[in-house]
mmCIF file of C-alpha atoms in Angstrom:
data_model
loop_
_atom_site.group_PDB
_atom_site.id
_atom_site.type_symbol
_atom_site.label_atom_id
_atom_site.label_comp_id
_atom_site.label_asym_id
_atom_site.label_seq_id
_atom_site.Cartn_x
_atom_site.Cartn_y
_atom_site.Cartn_z
ATOM 1 C CA MET J 4 0.000 0.000 0.000
ATOM 2 C CA PRO J 5 1.189 3.583 -0.490
ATOM 3 C CA HIS J 6 3.167 4.966 2.398
ATOM 4 C CA VAL J 7 3.450 8.571 3.470
ATOM 5 C CA SER J 8 6.450 9.168 5.702
ATOM 6 C CA ASN J 9 5.624 10.144 9.263
ATOM 7 C CA GLY J 10 8.878 12.008 9.636
ATOM 8 C CA ALA J 11 10.256 9.611 12.287
ATOM 9 C CA GLU J 12 13.151 8.258 10.217
ATOM 10 C CA LYS J 13 16.253 10.335 9.662
ATOM 11 C CA SER J 14 16.451 12.257 6.414
ATOM 12 C CA LYS J 15 19.338 11.551 4.026
ATOM 13 C CA ILE J 16 21.925 14.093 2.929
ATOM 14 C CA LEU J 17 24.458 13.631 0.143
ATOM 15 C CA ILE J 18 27.606 15.789 0.157
ATOM 16 C CA VAL J 19 29.404 16.139 -3.191
ATOM 17 C CA ASP J 20 32.825 17.772 -2.815
ATOM 18 C CA ASP J 21 36.299 16.817 -3.988
ATOM 19 C CA ALA J 22 37.935 18.181 -0.787
ATOM 20 C CA THR J 23 38.047 15.704 2.104
ATOM 21 C CA GLU J 24 38.357 18.543 4.616
ATOM 22 C CA ASN J 25 35.089 20.117 3.461
ATOM 23 C CA ILE J 26 33.294 16.775 3.591
ATOM 24 C CA ASP J 27 34.577 16.134 7.132
ATOM 25 C CA ILE J 28 33.378 19.531 8.356
ATOM 26 C CA LEU J 29 29.881 19.119 6.924
ATOM 27 C CA TYR J 30 29.668 15.500 8.050
ATOM 28 C CA SER J 31 30.554 16.423 11.652
ATOM 29 C CA LEU J 32 27.999 19.223 11.557
ATOM 30 C CA LEU J 33 25.099 17.136 10.254
ATOM 31 C CA LYS J 34 25.698 13.514 11.293
ATOM 32 C CA THR J 35 23.710 13.744 14.544
ATOM 33 C CA ASP J 36 20.456 14.734 12.877
ATOM 34 C CA TYR J 37 20.757 13.090 9.450
ATOM 35 C CA ARG J 38 22.083 10.083 7.584
ATOM 36 C CA VAL J 39 25.008 11.592 5.707
ATOM 37 C CA SER J 40 26.876 10.114 2.751
ATOM 38 C CA ALA J 41 29.528 11.692 0.538
ATOM 39 C CA ALA J 42 30.980 11.548 -2.962
ATOM 40 C CA LYS J 43 34.302 13.042 -4.007
ATOM 41 C CA SER J 44 33.468 13.669 -7.653
ATOM 42 C CA GLY J 45 30.549 14.794 -9.750
ATOM 43 C CA VAL J 46 30.245 11.428 -11.503
ATOM 44 C CA ALA J 47 30.183 9.551 -8.203
ATOM 45 C CA GLY J 48 27.710 12.056 -6.819
ATOM 46 C CA LEU J 49 25.268 11.520 -9.695
ATOM 47 C CA LYS J 50 25.456 7.757 -9.251
ATOM 48 C CA MET J 51 24.839 7.985 -5.508
ATOM 49 C CA ALA J 52 21.962 10.445 -5.985
ATOM 50 C CA ILE J 53 20.135 7.920 -8.175
ATOM 51 C CA GLN J 54 20.905 4.939 -5.953
ATOM 52 C CA HIS J 55 20.278 6.483 -2.519
ATOM 53 C CA GLN J 56 17.655 9.148 -3.277
ATOM 54 C CA PRO J 57 18.831 11.703 -0.685
ATOM 55 C CA ASP J 58 16.459 14.340 0.667
ATOM 56 C CA VAL J 59 19.013 17.116 0.050
ATOM 57 C CA ILE J 60 22.273 17.368 -1.895
ATOM 58 C CA LEU J 61 25.041 19.709 -0.701
ATOM 59 C CA LEU J 62 27.112 20.461 -3.774
ATOM 60 C CA ASP J 63 30.459 22.161 -4.329
ATOM 61 C CA ILE J 64 31.087 24.041 -7.576
ATOM 62 C CA MET J 65 34.819 23.816 -8.156
ATOM 63 C CA MET J 66 35.580 20.152 -8.843
ATOM 64 C CA PRO J 67 37.777 18.518 -11.508
ATOM 65 C CA GLU J 68 36.326 16.822 -14.610
ATOM 66 C CA MET J 69 32.715 17.772 -13.874
ATOM 67 C CA ASP J 70 31.975 20.936 -11.924
ATOM 68 C CA GLY J 71 29.002 21.502 -9.659
ATOM 69 C CA TYR J 72 27.052 23.433 -12.279
ATOM 70 C CA GLU J 73 27.121 20.464 -14.639
ATOM 71 C CA VAL J 74 26.219 18.075 -11.826
ATOM 72 C CA CYS J 75 23.233 20.242 -10.902
ATOM 73 C CA ARG J 76 22.086 20.445 -14.511
ATOM 74 C CA ILE J 77 22.132 16.664 -14.876
ATOM 75 C CA ILE J 78 20.377 16.160 -11.534
ATOM 76 C CA LYS J 79 17.532 18.423 -12.649
ATOM 77 C CA GLU J 80 17.254 16.767 -16.073
ATOM 78 C CA THR J 81 17.163 13.211 -14.696
ATOM 79 C CA GLU J 82 13.746 11.773 -13.853
ATOM 80 C CA GLU J 83 14.937 9.934 -10.745
ATOM 81 C CA THR J 84 16.657 12.963 -9.186
ATOM 82 C CA LYS J 85 14.951 16.081 -10.550
ATOM 83 C CA ASN J 86 12.944 16.708 -7.367
ATOM 84 C CA ILE J 87 15.898 16.474 -4.969
ATOM 85 C CA PRO J 88 16.766 19.927 -3.547
ATOM 86 C CA VAL J 89 20.321 21.051 -4.357
ATOM 87 C CA ILE J 90 22.145 23.466 -2.053
ATOM 88 C CA PHE J 91 25.433 24.832 -3.333
ATOM 89 C CA VAL J 92 28.152 25.164 -0.685
ATOM 90 C CA THR J 93 31.024 26.973 -2.349
ATOM 91 C CA ALA J 94 33.860 29.479 -2.069
ATOM 92 C CA LYS J 95 32.599 31.335 -5.160
ATOM 93 C CA THR J 96 31.062 34.544 -3.857
ATOM 94 C CA GLN J 97 30.262 36.487 -7.025
ATOM 95 C CA ALA J 98 26.621 37.356 -7.697
ATOM 96 C CA MET J 99 26.864 35.934 -11.216
ATOM 97 C CA ASP J 100 27.900 32.554 -9.774
ATOM 98 C CA GLU J 101 24.950 32.534 -7.411
ATOM 99 C CA ALA J 102 22.561 33.565 -10.185
ATOM 100 C CA ARG J 103 23.821 30.753 -12.400
ATOM 101 C CA ALA J 104 23.275 28.239 -9.602
ATOM 102 C CA PHE J 105 19.657 29.296 -9.157
ATOM 103 C CA SER J 106 19.067 29.279 -12.910
ATOM 104 C CA LEU J 107 20.100 25.610 -12.956
ATOM 105 C CA GLY J 108 17.540 24.730 -10.291
ATOM 106 C CA ALA J 109 19.372 25.074 -6.968
ATOM 107 C CA VAL J 110 17.211 25.938 -3.970
ATOM 108 C CA ASP J 111 19.931 27.679 -1.934
ATOM 109 C CA TYR J 112 23.472 29.012 -2.146
ATOM 110 C CA ILE J 113 25.839 29.048 0.847
ATOM 111 C CA THR J 114 29.286 30.626 0.620
ATOM 112 C CA LYS J 115 32.437 29.535 2.436
ATOM 113 C CA PRO J 116 33.507 30.089 5.090
ATOM 114 C CA PHE J 117 30.002 29.292 6.309
ATOM 115 C CA VAL J 118 28.383 29.745 9.702
ATOM 116 C CA PRO J 119 27.514 26.249 11.056
ATOM 117 C CA ILE J 120 24.235 27.276 12.680
ATOM 118 C CA VAL J 121 23.089 28.875 9.411
ATOM 119 C CA VAL J 122 23.933 25.760 7.381
ATOM 120 C CA LYS J 123 21.989 23.579 9.811
ATOM 121 C CA ALA J 124 18.990 25.933 9.697
ATOM 122 C CA ARG J 125 18.908 26.064 5.898
ATOM 123 C CA VAL J 126 19.270 22.306 5.551
ATOM 124 C CA LYS J 127 16.464 21.787 8.070
ATOM 125 C CA THR J 128 14.200 24.202 6.187
ATOM 126 C CA HIS J 129 14.735 22.574 2.800
ATOM 127 C CA ILE J 130 14.268 19.062 4.169
ATOM 128 C CA ALA J 131 10.974 20.128 5.772
ATOM 129 C CA LEU J 132 9.822 21.585 2.456
ATOM 130 C CA LYS J 133 10.890 18.414 0.625
ATOM 131 C CA ARG J 134 8.889 16.237 3.014
ATOM 132 C CA LYS J 135 5.784 18.368 2.548
ATOM 133 C CA ASN J 136 6.159 18.309 -1.226
ATOM 134 C CA ASP J 137 6.637 14.521 -1.169
ATOM 135 C CA MET J 138 3.467 14.093 0.889
ATOM 136 C CA LEU J 139 1.467 16.302 -1.463
ATOM 137 C CA GLU J 140 2.834 14.462 -4.495
ATOM 138 C CA GLU J 141 1.859 11.126 -2.999
ATOM 139 C CA LEU J 142 -1.617 12.304 -2.057
ATOM 140 C CA VAL J 143 -2.388 13.473 -5.604
ATOM 141 C CA SER J 144 -1.044 10.133 -6.858
ATOM 142 C CA LEU J 145 -3.622 8.080 -4.938
ATOM 143 C CA ASP J 146 -6.857 6.692 -6.321
ATOM 144 C CA GLY J 147 -9.617 8.226 -4.228
ATOM 145 C CA LEU J 148 -11.754 5.079 -4.054
ATOM 146 C CA THR J 149 -9.236 2.283 -3.447
ATOM 147 C CA ASN J 150 -6.424 4.249 -1.754
ATOM 148 C CA ILE J 151 -3.801 2.631 -3.978
ATOM 149 C CA PHE J 152 -1.846 4.548 -6.599
ATOM 150 C CA ASN J 153 -3.540 5.884 -9.737
ATOM 151 C CA ARG J 154 -2.784 5.699 -13.463
ATOM 152 C CA ARG J 155 -0.792 8.944 -13.402
ATOM 153 C CA LYS J 156 1.565 7.572 -10.767
ATOM 154 C CA PHE J 157 1.869 4.252 -12.613
ATOM 155 C CA ASP J 158 3.008 5.924 -15.824
ATOM 156 C CA GLY J 159 5.877 7.694 -14.084
ATOM 157 C CA GLN J 160 6.812 4.715 -11.921
ATOM 158 C CA LEU J 161 7.058 2.393 -14.910
ATOM 159 C CA VAL J 162 9.515 4.707 -16.666
ATOM 160 C CA ARG J 163 11.628 4.976 -13.506
ATOM 161 C CA GLU J 164 11.701 1.204 -12.953
ATOM 162 C CA TRP J 165 12.463 0.581 -16.625
ATOM 163 C CA ARG J 166 15.511 2.854 -16.472
ATOM 164 C CA LYS J 167 16.658 1.297 -13.206
ATOM 165 C CA ALA J 168 16.333 -2.245 -14.591
ATOM 166 C CA GLN J 169 18.192 -1.147 -17.710
ATOM 167 C CA ARG J 170 21.093 0.269 -15.692
ATOM 168 C CA GLN J 171 21.341 -2.826 -13.516
ATOM 169 C CA THR J 172 20.550 -5.402 -16.241
ATOM 170 C CA GLU J 173 17.701 -6.897 -14.217
ATOM 171 C CA SER J 174 14.295 -8.347 -15.049
ATOM 172 C CA LEU J 175 11.203 -6.163 -14.905
ATOM 173 C CA SER J 176 7.660 -7.514 -14.945
ATOM 174 C CA VAL J 177 4.190 -6.014 -15.314
ATOM 175 C CA ILE J 178 0.861 -7.679 -14.474
ATOM 176 C CA PHE J 179 -2.462 -6.403 -15.829
ATOM 177 C CA ILE J 180 -5.551 -7.469 -13.870
ATOM 178 C CA ASP J 181 -9.237 -7.204 -14.697
ATOM 179 C CA ILE J 182 -12.193 -8.151 -12.468
ATOM 180 C CA ASP J 183 -14.210 -10.737 -14.343
ATOM 181 C CA HIS J 184 -17.738 -9.718 -15.429
ATOM 182 C CA PHE J 185 -17.670 -6.568 -13.320
ATOM 183 C CA LYS J 186 -20.420 -4.894 -15.362
ATOM 184 C CA HIS J 187 -22.725 -7.768 -14.438
ATOM 185 C CA PHE J 188 -21.715 -7.277 -10.793
ATOM 186 C CA ASN J 189 -22.672 -3.593 -10.890
ATOM 187 C CA ASP J 190 -25.934 -4.357 -12.673
ATOM 188 C CA THR J 191 -26.842 -6.986 -10.080
ATOM 189 C CA TYR J 192 -25.705 -5.429 -6.808
ATOM 190 C CA GLY J 193 -25.522 -1.703 -7.611
ATOM 191 C CA HIS J 194 -22.647 0.727 -7.910
ATOM 192 C CA ALA J 195 -22.218 1.162 -4.150
ATOM 193 C CA CYS J 196 -21.522 -2.562 -3.810
ATOM 194 C CA GLY J 197 -19.341 -2.286 -6.912
ATOM 195 C CA ASP J 198 -17.225 0.328 -5.168
ATOM 196 C CA GLU J 199 -16.898 -1.916 -2.111
ATOM 197 C CA CYS J 200 -15.855 -4.775 -4.363
ATOM 198 C CA LEU J 201 -13.130 -2.644 -5.950
ATOM 199 C CA GLN J 202 -11.870 -1.672 -2.497
ATOM 200 C CA GLN J 203 -11.788 -5.286 -1.313
ATOM 201 C CA VAL J 204 -9.984 -6.506 -4.418
ATOM 202 C CA ALA J 205 -7.448 -3.653 -4.275
ATOM 203 C CA ALA J 206 -6.701 -4.352 -0.601
ATOM 204 C CA GLY J 207 -6.417 -8.087 -1.242
ATOM 205 C CA LEU J 208 -4.003 -7.609 -4.136
ATOM 206 C CA ALA J 209 -1.880 -5.170 -2.146
ATOM 207 C CA THR J 210 -1.447 -7.621 0.735
ATOM 208 C CA ARG J 211 0.243 -10.102 -1.616
ATOM 209 C CA LEU J 212 3.018 -7.678 -2.551
ATOM 210 C CA LYS J 213 5.737 -8.130 0.034
ATOM 211 C CA ARG J 214 8.675 -5.998 -1.144
ATOM 212 C CA PRO J 215 8.873 -2.205 -0.773
ATOM 213 C CA GLU J 216 9.622 -1.786 -4.492
ATOM 214 C CA ASP J 217 6.550 -3.776 -5.629
ATOM 215 C CA PHE J 218 3.958 -1.346 -7.001
ATOM 216 C CA ILE J 219 0.202 -1.555 -7.510
ATOM 217 C CA ALA J 220 -2.152 0.975 -9.093
ATOM 218 C CA ARG J 221 -5.720 1.196 -10.262
ATOM 219 C CA TYR J 222 -5.388 1.548 -14.015
ATOM 220 C CA GLY J 223 -8.999 2.557 -14.558
ATOM 221 C CA GLY J 224 -12.478 1.137 -13.963
ATOM 222 C CA GLU J 225 -12.079 -2.455 -12.785
ATOM 223 C CA GLU J 226 -8.485 -2.745 -14.049
ATOM 224 C CA PHE J 227 -5.377 -2.887 -11.877
ATOM 225 C CA VAL J 228 -1.706 -2.982 -12.792
ATOM 226 C CA ILE J 229 1.330 -4.176 -10.868
ATOM 227 C CA ILE J 230 5.048 -3.468 -11.428
ATOM 228 C CA LEU J 231 7.493 -6.073 -10.123
ATOM 229 C CA PRO J 232 11.188 -5.094 -10.318
ATOM 230 C CA ARG J 233 13.812 -7.853 -10.274
ATOM 231 C CA THR J 234 11.166 -10.438 -11.169
ATOM 232 C CA ASP J 235 11.587 -12.943 -14.021
ATOM 233 C CA LEU J 236 8.978 -15.127 -15.757
ATOM 234 C CA GLU J 237 8.984 -17.771 -13.040
ATOM 235 C CA GLY J 238 8.616 -15.141 -10.331
ATOM 236 C CA VAL J 239 5.842 -13.184 -12.020
ATOM 237 C CA THR J 240 3.949 -16.413 -12.725
ATOM 238 C CA HIS J 241 4.117 -17.411 -9.058
ATOM 239 C CA ILE J 242 2.979 -13.979 -7.877
ATOM 240 C CA GLY J 243 0.255 -13.701 -10.514
ATOM 241 C CA GLU J 244 -1.244 -17.069 -9.592
ATOM 242 C CA SER J 245 -1.189 -16.154 -5.898
ATOM 243 C CA LEU J 246 -3.089 -12.938 -6.718
ATOM 244 C CA ILE J 247 -5.807 -14.922 -8.485
ATOM 245 C CA GLU J 248 -6.090 -17.277 -5.503
ATOM 246 C CA THR J 249 -6.234 -14.325 -3.105
ATOM 247 C CA VAL J 250 -9.172 -12.681 -4.871
ATOM 248 C CA TRP J 251 -11.032 -16.008 -5.081
ATOM 249 C CA ALA J 252 -10.479 -16.493 -1.353
ATOM 250 C CA LEU J 253 -12.113 -13.129 -0.603
ATOM 251 C CA GLY J 254 -15.379 -14.899 -1.322
ATOM 252 C CA VAL J 255 -17.233 -11.833 -2.626
ATOM 253 C CA PRO J 256 -20.535 -13.203 -3.998
ATOM 254 C CA HIS J 257 -21.126 -12.811 -7.744
ATOM 255 C CA GLU J 258 -24.214 -14.776 -8.696
ATOM 256 C CA THR J 259 -24.349 -13.449 -12.277
ATOM 257 C CA SER J 260 -20.741 -14.258 -13.127
ATOM 258 C CA GLU J 261 -20.232 -16.675 -15.992
ATOM 259 C CA THR J 262 -16.999 -17.869 -14.379
ATOM 260 C CA ALA J 263 -17.732 -18.624 -10.716
ATOM 261 C CA ASP J 264 -20.193 -17.800 -7.936
ATOM 262 C CA VAL J 265 -17.650 -15.417 -6.376
ATOM 263 C CA VAL J 266 -15.653 -12.479 -7.746
ATOM 264 C CA THR J 267 -12.605 -13.576 -9.742
ATOM 265 C CA ILE J 268 -9.889 -11.869 -11.748
ATOM 266 C CA SER J 269 -8.069 -12.486 -14.994
ATOM 267 C CA ALA J 270 -4.424 -11.494 -15.335
ATOM 268 C CA GLY J 271 -1.813 -11.000 -18.035
ATOM 269 C CA ALA J 272 1.887 -10.661 -17.328
ATOM 270 C CA ALA J 273 4.949 -9.728 -19.345
ATOM 271 C CA THR J 274 8.577 -9.734 -18.295
ATOM 272 C CA THR J 275 11.798 -8.561 -19.912
ATOM 273 C CA VAL J 276 15.335 -7.401 -19.215
ATOM 274 C CA PRO J 277 15.352 -3.840 -20.590
ATOM 275 C CA THR J 278 18.244 -2.791 -22.812
ATOM 276 C CA PRO J 279 18.999 0.548 -24.486
ATOM 277 C CA SER J 280 18.546 -0.959 -27.960
ATOM 278 C CA THR J 281 15.442 -3.127 -27.573
ATOM 279 C CA GLY J 282 11.923 -2.661 -26.284
ATOM 280 C CA SER J 283 10.266 0.101 -24.300
ATOM 281 C CA PRO J 284 8.014 0.464 -21.245
ATOM 282 C CA ILE J 285 5.038 0.897 -23.580
ATOM 283 C CA GLU J 286 5.861 -2.370 -25.334
ATOM 284 C CA LEU J 287 6.005 -4.198 -21.988
ATOM 285 C CA VAL J 288 2.560 -2.850 -21.097
ATOM 286 C CA LYS J 289 1.154 -3.867 -24.495
ATOM 287 C CA TYR J 290 2.382 -7.436 -24.073
ATOM 288 C CA ALA J 291 0.881 -7.668 -20.574
ATOM 289 C CA ASP J 292 -2.420 -6.385 -21.978
ATOM 290 C CA LYS J 293 -2.289 -8.989 -24.768
ATOM 291 C CA MET J 294 -1.752 -11.717 -22.187
ATOM 292 C CA LEU J 295 -4.754 -10.426 -20.223
ATOM 293 C CA TYR J 296 -6.841 -10.785 -23.382
ATOM 294 C CA GLU J 297 -5.589 -14.373 -23.742
ATOM 295 C CA SER J 298 -6.642 -15.144 -20.168
ATOM 296 C CA LYS J 299 -10.133 -13.802 -20.844
ATOM 297 C CA LYS J 300 -10.394 -15.696 -24.132
ATOM 298 C CA ASN J 301 -9.398 -18.962 -22.467
ATOM 299 C CA GLY J 302 -11.968 -18.933 -19.673
ATOM 300 C CA ARG J 303 -10.933 -16.149 -17.235
ATOM 301 C CA ASN J 304 -9.883 -16.630 -13.597
ATOM 302 C CA ARG J 305 -6.375 -17.387 -14.779
ATOM 303 C CA LEU J 306 -2.961 -15.907 -15.576
ATOM 304 C CA THR J 307 -1.186 -15.896 -18.923
ATOM 305 C CA ALA J 308 2.448 -14.764 -18.899
ATOM 306 C CA VAL J 309 5.149 -14.165 -21.490
ATOM 307 C CA SER J 310 8.838 -13.271 -21.566
ATOM 308 C CA ILE J 311 9.805 -10.816 -24.296
#
């Protein structure tokens, strides 16, 4: 199920600076209140930003090979990191340097030598703003009826997971799910009962997803979609079949179903190992949808899966 942070866990800060002395000073200043990690180059900083998803990045400007301006530009152009606040901490004190930093998307600009209490206050402020923005983003990403994620959130999540699987050369799977004969259910029991059915099915499906990275959304109407990172054909088949069993076990009566006397689902799954030269997230979705059609054609209340 979607989770909105309650603020109890420590926020994460990434320091990107080629000078060990600067890293040590900032680390000592912030380690009590935050989980602090550091990178000594722009390239390493970009990699860590994607992998660790810090709440704030403290970024130096003057670094060899790739300076802080370039790092900031890439951070703001990358889907996985574009919403992470960047605070420049630098010895460059000219107004034109500060203006350039803000034009690239930085949220603050601190000059060296800095005042420790001011750095702590600014970091605290930007982390608080980030948490509020994250909560708002998650709230607008929820389906109002089922309280799982919505289609809008799914579209963005699929792109992010595709890129991650591509970088790490790992399997990525998608399952499309449709409640069997749901129109008949609404016609028989009414739309209020139909809404309750959708809520029960959504909750049942969500309980079967055990890993934090597993993702479920309401795709529209009586359709649901699930993203399973690091899951191959065998894994997605096992999970898909357990989802079908879970919905059956809910025992929601459906006397006008042509499949069973309780609510059932049909599912289609597709899995692949994304590469830069083959396939796309849209293609993965299309194959999962085709497999859902096959499940319906072959009697419903079943899963059909394919590896592409």
